[in-house]
Short mmCIF file of C-alpha atoms and ligand atoms in Angstrom, two decimals:
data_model
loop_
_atom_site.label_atom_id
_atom_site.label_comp_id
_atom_site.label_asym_id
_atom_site.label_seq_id
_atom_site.Cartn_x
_atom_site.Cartn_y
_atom_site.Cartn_z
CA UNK A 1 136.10 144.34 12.51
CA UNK A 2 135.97 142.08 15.38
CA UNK A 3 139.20 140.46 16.81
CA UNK A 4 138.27 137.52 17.78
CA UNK A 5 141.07 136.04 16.13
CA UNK A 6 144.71 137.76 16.29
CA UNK A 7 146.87 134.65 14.56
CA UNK A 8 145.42 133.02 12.01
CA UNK A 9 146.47 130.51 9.32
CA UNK A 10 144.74 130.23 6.03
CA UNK A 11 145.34 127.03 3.78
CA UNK A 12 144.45 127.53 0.48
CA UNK A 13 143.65 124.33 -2.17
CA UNK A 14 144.72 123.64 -4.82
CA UNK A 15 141.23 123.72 -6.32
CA UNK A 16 140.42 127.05 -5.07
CA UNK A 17 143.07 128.45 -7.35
CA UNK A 18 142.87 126.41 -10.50
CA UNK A 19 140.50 126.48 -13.00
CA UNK A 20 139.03 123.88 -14.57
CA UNK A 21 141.59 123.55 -17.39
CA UNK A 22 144.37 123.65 -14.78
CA UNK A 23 145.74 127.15 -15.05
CA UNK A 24 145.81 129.48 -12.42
CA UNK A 25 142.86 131.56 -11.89
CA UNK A 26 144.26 135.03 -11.22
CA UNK A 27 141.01 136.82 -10.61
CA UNK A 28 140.12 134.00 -7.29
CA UNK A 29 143.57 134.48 -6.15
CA UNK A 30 143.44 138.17 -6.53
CA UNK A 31 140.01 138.54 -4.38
CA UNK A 32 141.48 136.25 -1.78
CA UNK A 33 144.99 138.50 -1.59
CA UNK A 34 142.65 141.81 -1.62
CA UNK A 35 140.63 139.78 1.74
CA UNK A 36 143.96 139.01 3.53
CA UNK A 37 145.28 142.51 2.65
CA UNK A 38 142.08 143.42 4.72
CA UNK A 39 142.19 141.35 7.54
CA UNK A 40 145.71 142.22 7.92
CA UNK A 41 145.31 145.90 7.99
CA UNK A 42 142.53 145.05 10.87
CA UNK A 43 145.71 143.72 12.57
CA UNK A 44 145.69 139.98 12.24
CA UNK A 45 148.49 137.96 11.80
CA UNK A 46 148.13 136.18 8.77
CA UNK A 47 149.90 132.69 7.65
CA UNK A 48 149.00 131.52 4.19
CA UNK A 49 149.18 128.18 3.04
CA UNK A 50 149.08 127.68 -0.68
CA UNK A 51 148.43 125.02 -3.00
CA UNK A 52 148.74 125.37 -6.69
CA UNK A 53 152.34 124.91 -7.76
CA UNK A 54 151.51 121.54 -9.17
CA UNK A 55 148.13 123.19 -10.77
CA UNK A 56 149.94 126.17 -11.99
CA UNK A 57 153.19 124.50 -13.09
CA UNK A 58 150.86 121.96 -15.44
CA UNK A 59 149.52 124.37 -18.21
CA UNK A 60 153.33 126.03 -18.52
CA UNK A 61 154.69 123.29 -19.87
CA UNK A 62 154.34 120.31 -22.48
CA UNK A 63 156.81 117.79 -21.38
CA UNK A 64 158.90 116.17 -24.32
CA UNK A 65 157.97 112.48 -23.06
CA UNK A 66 156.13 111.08 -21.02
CA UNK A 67 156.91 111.86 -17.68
CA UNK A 68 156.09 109.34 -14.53
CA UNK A 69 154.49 111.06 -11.49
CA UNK A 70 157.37 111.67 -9.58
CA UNK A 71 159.11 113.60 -12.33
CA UNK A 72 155.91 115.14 -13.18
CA UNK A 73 155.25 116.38 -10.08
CA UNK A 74 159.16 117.69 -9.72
CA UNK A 75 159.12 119.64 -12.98
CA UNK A 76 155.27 121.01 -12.52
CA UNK A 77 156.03 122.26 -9.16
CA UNK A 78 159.35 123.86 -10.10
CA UNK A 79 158.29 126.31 -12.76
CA UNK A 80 154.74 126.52 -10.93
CA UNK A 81 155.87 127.38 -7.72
CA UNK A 82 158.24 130.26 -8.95
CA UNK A 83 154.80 131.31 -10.73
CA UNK A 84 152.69 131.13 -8.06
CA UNK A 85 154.75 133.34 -5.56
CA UNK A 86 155.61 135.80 -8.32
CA UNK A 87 152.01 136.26 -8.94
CA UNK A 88 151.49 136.62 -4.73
CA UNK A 89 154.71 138.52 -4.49
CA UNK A 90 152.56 141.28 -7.26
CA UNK A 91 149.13 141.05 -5.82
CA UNK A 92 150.37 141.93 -2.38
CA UNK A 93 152.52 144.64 -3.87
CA UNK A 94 149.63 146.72 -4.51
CA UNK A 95 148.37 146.12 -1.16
CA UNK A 96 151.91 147.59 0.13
CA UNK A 97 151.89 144.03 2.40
CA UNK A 98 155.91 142.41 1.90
CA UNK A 99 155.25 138.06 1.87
CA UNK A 100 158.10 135.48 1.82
CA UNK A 101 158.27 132.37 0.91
CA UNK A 102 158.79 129.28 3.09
CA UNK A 103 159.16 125.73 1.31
CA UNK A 104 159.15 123.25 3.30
CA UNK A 105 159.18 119.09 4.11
CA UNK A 106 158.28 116.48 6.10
CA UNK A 107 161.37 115.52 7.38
CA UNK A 108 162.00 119.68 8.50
CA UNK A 109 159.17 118.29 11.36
CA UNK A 110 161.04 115.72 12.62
CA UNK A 111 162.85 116.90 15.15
CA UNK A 112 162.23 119.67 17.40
CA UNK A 113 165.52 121.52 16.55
CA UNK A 114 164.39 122.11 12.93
CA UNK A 115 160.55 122.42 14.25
CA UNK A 116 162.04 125.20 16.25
CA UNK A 117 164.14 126.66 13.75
CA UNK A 118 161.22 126.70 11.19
CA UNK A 119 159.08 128.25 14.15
CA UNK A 120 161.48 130.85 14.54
CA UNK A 121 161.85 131.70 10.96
CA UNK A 122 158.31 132.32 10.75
CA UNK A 123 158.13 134.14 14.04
CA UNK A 124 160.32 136.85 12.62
CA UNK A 125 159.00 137.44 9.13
CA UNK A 126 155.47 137.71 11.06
CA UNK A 127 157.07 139.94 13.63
CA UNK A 128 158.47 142.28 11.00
CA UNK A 129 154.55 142.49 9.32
CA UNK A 130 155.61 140.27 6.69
CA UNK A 131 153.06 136.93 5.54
CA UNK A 132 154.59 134.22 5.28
CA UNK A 133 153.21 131.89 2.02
CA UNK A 134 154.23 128.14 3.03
CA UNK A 135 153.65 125.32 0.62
CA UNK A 136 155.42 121.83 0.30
CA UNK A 137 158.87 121.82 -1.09
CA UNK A 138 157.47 119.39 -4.32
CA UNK A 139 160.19 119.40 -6.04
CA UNK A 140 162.74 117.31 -3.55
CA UNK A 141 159.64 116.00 -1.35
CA UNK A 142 160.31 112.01 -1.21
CA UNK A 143 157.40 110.29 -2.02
CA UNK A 144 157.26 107.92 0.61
CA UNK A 145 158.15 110.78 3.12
CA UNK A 146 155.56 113.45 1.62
CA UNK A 147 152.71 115.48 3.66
CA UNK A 148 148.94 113.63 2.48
CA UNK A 149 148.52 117.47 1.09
CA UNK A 150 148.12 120.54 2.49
CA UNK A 151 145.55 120.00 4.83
CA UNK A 152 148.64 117.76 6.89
CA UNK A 153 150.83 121.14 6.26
CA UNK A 154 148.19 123.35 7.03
CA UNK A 155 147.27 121.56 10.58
CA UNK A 156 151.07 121.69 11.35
CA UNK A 157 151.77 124.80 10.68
CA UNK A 158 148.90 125.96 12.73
CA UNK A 159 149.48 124.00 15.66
CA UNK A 160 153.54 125.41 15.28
CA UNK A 161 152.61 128.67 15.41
CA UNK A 162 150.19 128.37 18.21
CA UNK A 163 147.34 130.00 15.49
CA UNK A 164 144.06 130.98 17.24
CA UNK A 165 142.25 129.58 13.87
CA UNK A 166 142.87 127.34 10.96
CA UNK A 167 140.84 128.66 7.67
CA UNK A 168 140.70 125.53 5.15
CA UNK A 169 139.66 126.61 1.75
CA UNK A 170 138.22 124.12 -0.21
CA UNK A 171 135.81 124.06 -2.84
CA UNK A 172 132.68 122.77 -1.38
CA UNK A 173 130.96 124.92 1.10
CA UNK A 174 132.04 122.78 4.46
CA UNK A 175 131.70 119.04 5.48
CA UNK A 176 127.71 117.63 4.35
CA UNK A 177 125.88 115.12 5.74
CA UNK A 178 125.79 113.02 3.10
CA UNK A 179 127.10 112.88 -0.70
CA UNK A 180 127.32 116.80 -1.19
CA UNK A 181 125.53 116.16 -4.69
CA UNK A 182 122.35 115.02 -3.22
CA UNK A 183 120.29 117.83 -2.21
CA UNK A 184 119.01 116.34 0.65
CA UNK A 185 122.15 116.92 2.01
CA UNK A 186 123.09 119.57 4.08
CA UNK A 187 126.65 121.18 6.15
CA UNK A 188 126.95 120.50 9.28
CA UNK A 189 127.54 123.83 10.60
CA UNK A 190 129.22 123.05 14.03
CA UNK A 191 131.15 119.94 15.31
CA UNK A 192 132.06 119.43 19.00
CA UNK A 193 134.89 117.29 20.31
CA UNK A 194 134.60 113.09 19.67
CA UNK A 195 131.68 113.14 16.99
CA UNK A 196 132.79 110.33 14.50
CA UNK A 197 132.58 111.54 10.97
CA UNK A 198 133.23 108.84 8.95
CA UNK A 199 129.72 107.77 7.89
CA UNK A 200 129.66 110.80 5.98
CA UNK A 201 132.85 111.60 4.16
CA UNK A 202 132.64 109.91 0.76
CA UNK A 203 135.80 108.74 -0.78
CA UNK A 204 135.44 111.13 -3.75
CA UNK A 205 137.82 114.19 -3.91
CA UNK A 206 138.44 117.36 -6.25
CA UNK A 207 140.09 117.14 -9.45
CA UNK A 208 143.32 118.96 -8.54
CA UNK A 209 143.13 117.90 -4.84
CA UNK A 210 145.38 114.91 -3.13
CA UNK A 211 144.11 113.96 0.33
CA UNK A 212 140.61 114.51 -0.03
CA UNK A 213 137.66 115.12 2.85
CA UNK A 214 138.86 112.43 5.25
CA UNK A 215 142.27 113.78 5.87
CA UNK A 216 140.48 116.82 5.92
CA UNK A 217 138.23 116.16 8.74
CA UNK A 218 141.12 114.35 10.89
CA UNK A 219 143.69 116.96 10.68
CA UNK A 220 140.78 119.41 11.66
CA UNK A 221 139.75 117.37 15.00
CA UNK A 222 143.36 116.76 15.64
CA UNK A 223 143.71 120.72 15.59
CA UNK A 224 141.00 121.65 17.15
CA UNK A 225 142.09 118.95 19.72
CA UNK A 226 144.89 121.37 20.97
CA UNK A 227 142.10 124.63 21.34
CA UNK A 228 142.61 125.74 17.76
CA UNK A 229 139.57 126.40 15.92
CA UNK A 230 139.39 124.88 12.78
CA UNK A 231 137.34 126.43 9.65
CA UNK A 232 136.29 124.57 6.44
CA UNK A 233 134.69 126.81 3.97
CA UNK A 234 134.19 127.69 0.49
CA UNK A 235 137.34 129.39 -1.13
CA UNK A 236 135.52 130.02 -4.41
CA UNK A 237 132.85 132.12 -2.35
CA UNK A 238 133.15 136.15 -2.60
CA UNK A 239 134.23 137.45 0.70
CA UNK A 240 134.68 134.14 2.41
CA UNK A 241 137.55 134.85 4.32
CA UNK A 242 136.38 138.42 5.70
CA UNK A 243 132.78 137.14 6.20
CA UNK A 244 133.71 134.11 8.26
CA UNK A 245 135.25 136.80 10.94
CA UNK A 246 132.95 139.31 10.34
CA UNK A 247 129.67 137.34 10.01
CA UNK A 248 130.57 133.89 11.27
CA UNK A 249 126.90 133.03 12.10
CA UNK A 250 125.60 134.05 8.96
CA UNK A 251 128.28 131.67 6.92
CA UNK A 252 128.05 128.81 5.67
CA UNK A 253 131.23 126.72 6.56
CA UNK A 254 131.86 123.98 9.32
CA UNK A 255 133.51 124.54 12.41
CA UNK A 256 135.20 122.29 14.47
CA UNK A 257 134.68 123.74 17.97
CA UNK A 258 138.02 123.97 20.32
CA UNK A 259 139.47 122.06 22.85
CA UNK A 260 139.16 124.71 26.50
CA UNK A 261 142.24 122.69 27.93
CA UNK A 262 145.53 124.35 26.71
CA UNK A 263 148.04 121.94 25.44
CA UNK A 264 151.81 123.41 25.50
CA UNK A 265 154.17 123.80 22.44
CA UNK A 266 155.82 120.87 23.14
CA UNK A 267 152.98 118.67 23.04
CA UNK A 268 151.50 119.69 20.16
CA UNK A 269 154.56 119.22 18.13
CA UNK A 270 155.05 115.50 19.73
CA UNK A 271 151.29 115.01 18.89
CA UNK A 272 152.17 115.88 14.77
CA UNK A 273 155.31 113.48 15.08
CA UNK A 274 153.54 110.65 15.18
CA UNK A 275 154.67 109.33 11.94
CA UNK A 276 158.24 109.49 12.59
CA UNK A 277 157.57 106.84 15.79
CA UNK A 278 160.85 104.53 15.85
CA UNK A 279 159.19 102.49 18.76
CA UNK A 280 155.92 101.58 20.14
CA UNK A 281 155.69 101.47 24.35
CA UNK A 282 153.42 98.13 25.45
CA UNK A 283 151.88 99.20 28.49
CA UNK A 284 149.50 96.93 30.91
CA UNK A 285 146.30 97.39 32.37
CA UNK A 286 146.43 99.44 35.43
CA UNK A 287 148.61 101.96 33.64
CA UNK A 288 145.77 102.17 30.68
CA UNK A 289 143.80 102.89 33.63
CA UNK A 290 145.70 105.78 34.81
CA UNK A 291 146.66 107.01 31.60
CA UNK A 292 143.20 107.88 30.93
CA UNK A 293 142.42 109.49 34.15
CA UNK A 294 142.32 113.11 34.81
CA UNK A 295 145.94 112.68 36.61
CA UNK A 296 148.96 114.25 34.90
CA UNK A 297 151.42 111.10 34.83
CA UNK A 298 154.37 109.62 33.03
CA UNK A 299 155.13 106.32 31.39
CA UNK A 300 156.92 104.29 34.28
CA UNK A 301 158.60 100.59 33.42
CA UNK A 302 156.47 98.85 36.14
CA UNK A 303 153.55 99.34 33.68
CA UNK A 304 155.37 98.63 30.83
CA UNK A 305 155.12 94.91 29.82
CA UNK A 306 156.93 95.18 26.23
CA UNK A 307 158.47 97.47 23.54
CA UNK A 308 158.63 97.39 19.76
CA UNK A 309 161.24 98.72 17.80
CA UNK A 310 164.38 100.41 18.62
CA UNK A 311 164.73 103.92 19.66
CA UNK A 312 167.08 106.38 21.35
CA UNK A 313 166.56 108.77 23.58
CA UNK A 314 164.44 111.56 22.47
CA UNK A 315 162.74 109.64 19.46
CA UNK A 316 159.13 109.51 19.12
CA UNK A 317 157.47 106.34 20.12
CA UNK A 318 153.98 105.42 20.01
CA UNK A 319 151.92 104.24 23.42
CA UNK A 320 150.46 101.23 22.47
CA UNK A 321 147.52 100.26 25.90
CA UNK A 322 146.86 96.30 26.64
CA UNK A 323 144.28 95.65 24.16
CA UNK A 324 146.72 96.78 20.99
CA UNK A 325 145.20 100.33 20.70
CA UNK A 326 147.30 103.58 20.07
CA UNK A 327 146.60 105.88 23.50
CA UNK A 328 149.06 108.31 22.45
CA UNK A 329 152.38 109.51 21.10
CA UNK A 330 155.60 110.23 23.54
CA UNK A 331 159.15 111.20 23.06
CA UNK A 332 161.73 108.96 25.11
CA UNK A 333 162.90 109.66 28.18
CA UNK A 334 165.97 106.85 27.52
CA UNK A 335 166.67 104.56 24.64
CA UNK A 336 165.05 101.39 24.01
CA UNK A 337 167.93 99.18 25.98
CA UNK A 338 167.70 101.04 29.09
CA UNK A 339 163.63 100.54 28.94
CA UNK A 340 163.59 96.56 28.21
CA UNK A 341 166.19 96.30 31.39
CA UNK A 342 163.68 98.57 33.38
CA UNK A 343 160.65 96.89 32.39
CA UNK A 344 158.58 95.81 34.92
CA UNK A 345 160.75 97.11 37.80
CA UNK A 346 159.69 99.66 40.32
CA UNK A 347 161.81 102.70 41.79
CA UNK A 348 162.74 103.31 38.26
CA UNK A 349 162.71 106.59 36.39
CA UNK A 350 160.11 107.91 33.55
CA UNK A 351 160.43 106.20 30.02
CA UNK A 352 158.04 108.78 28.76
CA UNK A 353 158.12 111.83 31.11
CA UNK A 354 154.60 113.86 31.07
CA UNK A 355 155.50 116.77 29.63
CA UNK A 356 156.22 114.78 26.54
CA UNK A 357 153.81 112.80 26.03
CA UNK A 358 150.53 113.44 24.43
CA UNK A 359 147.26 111.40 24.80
CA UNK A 360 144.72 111.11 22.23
N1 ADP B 401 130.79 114.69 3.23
C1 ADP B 401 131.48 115.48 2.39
N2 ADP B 401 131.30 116.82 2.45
C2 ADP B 401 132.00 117.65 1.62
N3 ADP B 401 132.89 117.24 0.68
C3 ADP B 401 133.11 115.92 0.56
C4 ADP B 401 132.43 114.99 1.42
N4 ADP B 401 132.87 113.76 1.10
C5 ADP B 401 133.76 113.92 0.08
N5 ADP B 401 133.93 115.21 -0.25
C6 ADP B 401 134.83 115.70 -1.34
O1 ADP B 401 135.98 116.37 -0.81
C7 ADP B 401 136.42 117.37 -1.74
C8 ADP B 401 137.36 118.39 -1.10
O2 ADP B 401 138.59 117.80 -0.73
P1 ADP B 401 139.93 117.96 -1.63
O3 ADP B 401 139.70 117.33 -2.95
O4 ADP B 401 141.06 117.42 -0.84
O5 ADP B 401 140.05 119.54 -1.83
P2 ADP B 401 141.30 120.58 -1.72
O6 ADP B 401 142.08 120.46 -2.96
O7 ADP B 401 140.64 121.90 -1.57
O8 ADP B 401 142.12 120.21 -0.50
C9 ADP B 401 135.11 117.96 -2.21
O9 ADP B 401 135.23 118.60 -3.46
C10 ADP B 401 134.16 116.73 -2.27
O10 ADP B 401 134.14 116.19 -3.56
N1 VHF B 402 152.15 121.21 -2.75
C1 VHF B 402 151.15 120.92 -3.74
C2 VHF B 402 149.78 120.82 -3.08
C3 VHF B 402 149.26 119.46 -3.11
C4 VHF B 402 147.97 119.27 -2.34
O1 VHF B 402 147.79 118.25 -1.68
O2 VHF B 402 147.04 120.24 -2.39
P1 VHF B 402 145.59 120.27 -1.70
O3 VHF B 402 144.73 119.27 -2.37
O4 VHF B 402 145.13 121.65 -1.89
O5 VHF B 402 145.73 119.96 -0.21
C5 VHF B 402 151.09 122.03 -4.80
O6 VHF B 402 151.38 123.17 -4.48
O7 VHF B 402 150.73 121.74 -5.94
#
């Protein structure tokens, strides 16, 4: 097999592993454990990341009462996640492959000691040949403070473990053209860095799904952004994982093609905080200017002309440029005191230093 490809993460929808009715279909999931088992034995590091424990959870149980969507979703994915790792714990089994289980949250992202911790947790199991299965921690996720779906996890997770591809399963053979009912339509089988996508993603999504195609297409530029190669393809398809890295010309899928300039760890995990910002960073002009050159430079307070929000040092703030637009995403080099008495002044030191800040 070739080895194009030694890290990879696969996210897995929720669509591509329910059936119609809701349940869980065992046979799908079995075909795509028997693929992973293979590409795994080739030698690839493998990190799933599964939907389903909503999907799954559904057909086990008839609530009493009705049941808002918040307790809903709590009770569904407590019995379905316990289902759906049993039923990956036994399919791997026979495959003689260990997997673990890593439930996770939003707020685990937001600050680089539990970033790092949950880096490190995965680093081992992967180091010790185990997979690791990763889903969303449903059942104490707070709404407000919840992942869009999986595709958010998925792009996360892949940028965290510095992944050489991101596989998203869907149900639909890649992004189309157009309505992917009309036939006219076809995939667009490659797309390069900056092509605007919006015209055709339609606001439709799967039955089982959350986020839909648009947060699927963002997360995947955003990715591929930081030189990860990002894969949308047909989970439902026989052989779909194995033939995307055995016969990638020959698939159907879209593929976002990768960023060549490197970004460091740091980086990407500053450019996935974004929604924990506690500030935004007015800057003028000039600095706009150089921000957007090729030059590798920091956030100094003469270019600063205002600040939103209060932050400590450390926090995540966004970079706002002169005409309102977001440029980027920084972590603080000082709190938000010591940068409005700065402000303006020269001979003063970095409010966002370089290495920490990440332009879009
Ligand atoms: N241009 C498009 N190309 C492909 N799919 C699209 C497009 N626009 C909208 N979609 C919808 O997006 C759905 C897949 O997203 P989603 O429901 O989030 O799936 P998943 O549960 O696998 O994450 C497809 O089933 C399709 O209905
Ligand atoms: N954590 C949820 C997945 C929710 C979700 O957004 O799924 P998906 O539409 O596949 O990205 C579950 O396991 O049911």
């Amino acid at each position: 097999m070739e080895q194009k490809f030694k890290r990879i993460a696969v996210k897995i929808g929720s669509n591509v592993l329910a059936r119609r009715d809701g349940t869980l279909d065992i046979t799908r999931m079995s075909a795509l454990v028997d693929q992973t088992a293979e590409l795994y034995k080739a030698g690839i590091e493998i990190i799933l990341i599964s939907s389903g424990a909503v999907a799954s959870g559904r057909s086990e149980i008839q609530p009493q009462k009705k049941l808002d969507s918040v307790d809903q979703r709590q009770l569904f994915s407590a019995v379905g996640q316990a289902k759906l790792i049993n039923r990956y714990y036994e399919l791997f089994r026979e495959h003689s492959i260990p997997v673990g289980q890593v439930l996770t949250t939003k707020e685990s992202f937001a600050t680089r000691r539990h970033y790092l911790n949950q880096k490190n947790c995965m680093t081992v199991m992967l180091e010790n040949g185990v997979i690791p299965i990763v889903n969303e921690n449903d059942t104490i996720s707070v709404s407000e403070l919840m992942f869009t779906d999986n595709d958010e996890l998925s792009g996360l997770i892949a940028s965290m473990m510095d992944a050489d591809a991101l596989i998203i399963l869907s149900n639909i053979d890649g992004i189309y053209n157009g309505a992917p009912t009309d036939p006219a339509s076809s995939v667009i089988r490659e797309i390069g860095q900056g092509k605007d996508l919006s015209a055709y993603i339609q606001a439709s999504k799967s039955s089982f799904g959350r986020g839909g195609m648009l947060t699927k297409t963002n997360i995947a530029r955003k990715v591929a952004d930081e030189g990860i190669t990002v894969i949308i393809a047909n989970g439902k398809r026989d052989h779909i994982l194995v033939d995307l890295l055995q016969h990638p010309d020959e698939t159907v899928c879209t593929r976002f093609l990768p960023s060549s300039e490197p970004v460091s760890s740091v980086k990407k995990w500053i450019a996935h905080s974004e929604g924990f910002a506690k500030g935004e960073i007015h800057i003028n002009a000039c600095a706009t200017d150089v921000l957007n050159s090729e030059k590798a430079v920091s956030i100094l307070p003469i270019g600063i002309t205002h600040i939103e929000g209060e932050f400590e040092k450390d926090d995540i703030v966004r970079i706002i440029d002169f005409q309102g637009k977001q440029v980027g995403v920084g972590k603080a080099n000082c709190d938000s005191r010591q940068t409005l008495e700065a402000m303006g002044k020269h001979g003063k030191k970095a409010v966002v230093h370089y290495d920490y800040l990440y332009i879009e």
